[in-house]
Amino acid sequence: VNVDADRIKRASSIRYDFFRRTVTPRSDSLDTLSTLKNMGYGTAMITDCSAETAVVWRELQFVPLVDVPLLSCEVRMTKPDPRIYLLACRRLGTPADRCLYVGDGGSDELSGAAQLGMTPVLIRTPEEDIDDRISEEWNGIRISAVSEILEHVE
């Protein structure tokens, strides 16, 4: 298909605008991350993502609350590759066995974190339980709100 530059630019603009509107933090995320920072904890984010995430990420409210953002499109690794978890640990200056890993269960991320000695936690609201994004059977810790993370830190 022969598409001119203006149409490509317009299509890209629509995709980025959609992404900006749909990437929103869970209601208690910002308060919980602020609390963790005030408690002296470092925070990292590991996400499997495309290039638009990297652009939109820098515009989000999360930026000052995440010490180590690891976007797969930038670090060229995806979950459950152990190297991406270890990179987060190295940049945080924290051994894996002192890390709490919270995720929605996609990409075998929870078992990947567990294999390195992290404490993995599945976050799923009742509404999310109806979909099948989780790629693995999970019998470990489960939470339904980000604020519940505070119950699992020392």
mmCIF file of C-alpha atoms in Angstrom:
data_model
loop_
_atom_site.group_PDB
_atom_site.id
_atom_site.type_symbol
_atom_site.label_atom_id
_atom_site.label_comp_id
_atom_site.label_asym_id
_atom_site.label_seq_id
_atom_site.Cartn_x
_atom_site.Cartn_y
_atom_site.Cartn_z
ATOM 1 C CA VAL A 1 0.000 0.000 0.000
ATOM 2 C CA ASN A 2 1.326 3.392 -0.917
ATOM 3 C CA VAL A 3 0.592 5.810 1.934
ATOM 4 C CA ASP A 4 1.752 9.395 1.973
ATOM 5 C CA ALA A 5 3.606 10.952 4.897
ATOM 6 C CA ASP A 6 0.628 13.052 6.005
ATOM 7 C CA ARG A 7 -1.564 9.973 6.497
ATOM 8 C CA ILE A 8 1.194 8.215 8.436
ATOM 9 C CA LYS A 9 1.624 11.281 10.617
ATOM 10 C CA ARG A 10 -2.141 11.473 11.253
ATOM 11 C CA ALA A 11 -2.366 7.762 12.086
ATOM 12 C CA SER A 12 0.560 8.093 14.504
ATOM 13 C CA SER A 13 -1.085 11.086 16.133
ATOM 14 C CA ILE A 14 -4.339 9.140 16.635
ATOM 15 C CA ARG A 15 -2.427 6.221 18.196
ATOM 16 C CA TYR A 16 -0.450 8.450 20.590
ATOM 17 C CA ASP A 17 -3.577 10.411 21.581
ATOM 18 C CA PHE A 18 -5.419 7.167 22.302
ATOM 19 C CA PHE A 19 -2.487 5.861 24.316
ATOM 20 C CA ARG A 20 -2.294 9.088 26.382
ATOM 21 C CA ARG A 21 -6.000 8.837 27.226
ATOM 22 C CA THR A 22 -5.904 5.170 28.192
ATOM 23 C CA VAL A 23 -2.689 4.994 30.221
ATOM 24 C CA THR A 24 -3.925 6.090 33.597
ATOM 25 C CA PRO A 25 -2.739 5.042 37.032
ATOM 26 C CA ARG A 26 -4.902 2.909 39.281
ATOM 27 C CA SER A 27 -6.725 5.179 41.709
ATOM 28 C CA ASP A 28 -4.424 4.527 44.673
ATOM 29 C CA SER A 29 -1.128 4.196 42.788
ATOM 30 C CA LEU A 30 0.222 7.710 43.220
ATOM 31 C CA ASP A 31 -0.537 7.855 46.954
ATOM 32 C CA THR A 32 0.957 4.407 47.522
ATOM 33 C CA LEU A 33 4.119 5.172 45.561
ATOM 34 C CA SER A 34 4.483 8.460 47.473
ATOM 35 C CA THR A 35 4.112 6.597 50.763
ATOM 36 C CA LEU A 36 6.734 4.028 49.747
ATOM 37 C CA LYS A 37 9.139 6.812 48.766
ATOM 38 C CA ASN A 38 8.538 8.583 52.094
ATOM 39 C CA MET A 39 9.274 5.289 53.861
ATOM 40 C CA GLY A 40 12.633 5.180 52.078
ATOM 41 C CA TYR A 41 11.874 2.439 49.563
ATOM 42 C CA GLY A 42 13.153 2.577 46.010
ATOM 43 C CA THR A 43 10.737 1.809 43.212
ATOM 44 C CA ALA A 44 11.185 0.324 39.777
ATOM 45 C CA MET A 45 8.834 -0.311 36.898
ATOM 46 C CA ILE A 46 9.415 -3.097 34.410
ATOM 47 C CA THR A 47 7.108 -3.028 31.422
ATOM 48 C CA ASP A 48 6.942 -4.866 28.126
ATOM 49 C CA CYS A 49 5.982 -2.078 25.782
ATOM 50 C CA SER A 50 6.181 -0.452 22.384
ATOM 51 C CA ALA A 51 7.860 2.808 21.470
ATOM 52 C CA GLU A 52 4.850 5.020 22.164
ATOM 53 C CA THR A 53 4.974 3.987 25.819
ATOM 54 C CA ALA A 54 8.441 5.495 26.083
ATOM 55 C CA VAL A 55 7.176 8.797 24.679
ATOM 56 C CA VAL A 56 3.996 8.927 26.780
ATOM 57 C CA TRP A 57 5.752 7.665 29.935
ATOM 58 C CA ARG A 58 7.661 10.909 30.309
ATOM 59 C CA GLU A 59 4.350 12.803 30.482
ATOM 60 C CA LEU A 60 2.775 10.711 33.252
ATOM 61 C CA GLN A 61 2.368 11.584 36.920
ATOM 62 C CA PHE A 62 4.403 8.485 37.833
ATOM 63 C CA VAL A 63 7.737 9.841 36.641
ATOM 64 C CA PRO A 64 8.939 11.410 39.920
ATOM 65 C CA LEU A 65 7.711 8.390 41.906
ATOM 66 C CA VAL A 66 9.555 5.678 39.968
ATOM 67 C CA ASP A 67 13.285 5.594 40.571
ATOM 68 C CA VAL A 68 14.064 3.005 37.909
ATOM 69 C CA PRO A 69 11.787 2.825 34.869
ATOM 70 C CA LEU A 70 12.700 -0.105 32.614
ATOM 71 C CA LEU A 71 10.839 -0.058 29.327
ATOM 72 C CA SER A 72 11.458 -3.131 27.203
ATOM 73 C CA CYS A 73 11.602 -1.100 24.000
ATOM 74 C CA GLU A 74 14.570 0.807 25.447
ATOM 75 C CA VAL A 75 16.458 -1.923 27.327
ATOM 76 C CA ARG A 76 15.750 -4.529 24.626
ATOM 77 C CA MET A 77 14.675 -7.217 27.063
ATOM 78 C CA THR A 78 11.244 -8.478 28.048
ATOM 79 C CA LYS A 79 9.785 -10.340 30.992
ATOM 80 C CA PRO A 80 10.472 -13.031 32.117
ATOM 81 C CA ASP A 81 14.106 -12.637 30.996
ATOM 82 C CA PRO A 82 16.023 -12.671 34.311
ATOM 83 C CA ARG A 83 18.316 -9.907 33.064
ATOM 84 C CA ILE A 84 15.537 -7.292 33.144
ATOM 85 C CA TYR A 85 14.737 -8.047 36.800
ATOM 86 C CA LEU A 86 18.430 -8.060 37.698
ATOM 87 C CA LEU A 87 18.906 -4.738 35.918
ATOM 88 C CA ALA A 88 16.155 -3.254 38.085
ATOM 89 C CA CYS A 89 17.821 -4.655 41.213
ATOM 90 C CA ARG A 90 21.236 -3.362 40.182
ATOM 91 C CA ARG A 91 19.906 0.129 39.445
ATOM 92 C CA LEU A 92 17.983 0.175 42.727
ATOM 93 C CA GLY A 93 21.023 -1.099 44.598
ATOM 94 C CA THR A 94 18.875 -3.814 46.173
ATOM 95 C CA PRO A 95 19.320 -7.601 46.076
ATOM 96 C CA ALA A 96 16.468 -9.545 44.473
ATOM 97 C CA ASP A 97 15.547 -11.267 47.729
ATOM 98 C CA ARG A 98 14.730 -7.838 49.220
ATOM 99 C CA CYS A 99 12.351 -6.912 46.365
ATOM 100 C CA LEU A 100 8.587 -7.119 46.227
ATOM 101 C CA TYR A 101 7.474 -7.595 42.617
ATOM 102 C CA VAL A 102 3.883 -6.603 41.823
ATOM 103 C CA GLY A 103 2.322 -7.426 38.471
ATOM 104 C CA ASP A 104 -0.848 -8.464 36.673
ATOM 105 C CA GLY A 105 0.626 -11.850 35.778
ATOM 106 C CA GLY A 106 1.190 -11.338 32.068
ATOM 107 C CA SER A 107 4.365 -12.526 30.358
ATOM 108 C CA ASP A 108 5.080 -15.126 33.077
ATOM 109 C CA GLU A 109 6.410 -12.177 35.061
ATOM 110 C CA LEU A 110 5.538 -13.534 38.513
ATOM 111 C CA SER A 111 7.355 -16.850 38.116
ATOM 112 C CA GLY A 112 10.242 -14.946 36.517
ATOM 113 C CA ALA A 113 10.507 -12.738 39.603
ATOM 114 C CA ALA A 114 10.157 -15.719 41.952
ATOM 115 C CA GLN A 115 12.995 -17.590 40.239
ATOM 116 C CA LEU A 116 15.325 -14.760 41.219
ATOM 117 C CA GLY A 117 14.195 -14.723 44.841
ATOM 118 C CA MET A 118 11.846 -11.740 44.643
ATOM 119 C CA THR A 119 8.520 -11.871 46.468
ATOM 120 C CA PRO A 120 5.955 -11.814 43.652
ATOM 121 C CA VAL A 121 2.463 -10.406 44.168
ATOM 122 C CA LEU A 122 -0.426 -10.700 41.718
ATOM 123 C CA ILE A 123 -2.576 -7.569 41.497
ATOM 124 C CA ARG A 124 -6.055 -8.207 40.121
ATOM 125 C CA THR A 125 -9.295 -6.392 40.758
ATOM 126 C CA PRO A 126 -12.494 -8.458 40.609
ATOM 127 C CA GLU A 127 -13.211 -6.884 37.208
ATOM 128 C CA GLU A 128 -9.827 -7.992 35.884
ATOM 129 C CA ASP A 129 -10.370 -11.571 36.998
ATOM 130 C CA ILE A 130 -12.805 -12.055 34.129
ATOM 131 C CA ASP A 131 -10.113 -11.644 31.495
ATOM 132 C CA ASP A 132 -7.307 -14.034 30.730
ATOM 133 C CA ARG A 133 -4.253 -11.779 30.593
ATOM 134 C CA ILE A 134 -2.585 -13.835 33.302
ATOM 135 C CA SER A 135 -0.315 -16.242 31.525
ATOM 136 C CA GLU A 136 0.400 -18.544 34.445
ATOM 137 C CA GLU A 137 -1.397 -20.294 37.291
ATOM 138 C CA TRP A 138 -0.851 -18.259 40.443
ATOM 139 C CA ASN A 139 -1.190 -19.520 44.010
ATOM 140 C CA GLY A 140 0.943 -16.865 45.706
ATOM 141 C CA ILE A 141 0.120 -13.520 47.257
ATOM 142 C CA ARG A 142 -2.822 -11.697 45.651
ATOM 143 C CA ILE A 143 -3.948 -8.126 46.127
ATOM 144 C CA SER A 144 -6.765 -6.167 44.524
ATOM 145 C CA ALA A 145 -5.547 -2.602 45.172
ATOM 146 C CA VAL A 146 -2.114 -1.000 44.932
ATOM 147 C CA SER A 147 -2.434 0.303 48.498
ATOM 148 C CA GLU A 148 -2.401 -3.316 49.739
ATOM 149 C CA ILE A 149 1.299 -3.398 48.851
ATOM 150 C CA LEU A 150 1.919 -1.502 52.093
ATOM 151 C CA GLU A 151 0.793 -4.582 54.049
ATOM 152 C CA HIS A 152 3.681 -6.542 52.518
ATOM 153 C CA VAL A 153 6.617 -4.230 53.167
ATOM 154 C CA GLU A 154 8.718 -4.249 56.323
#
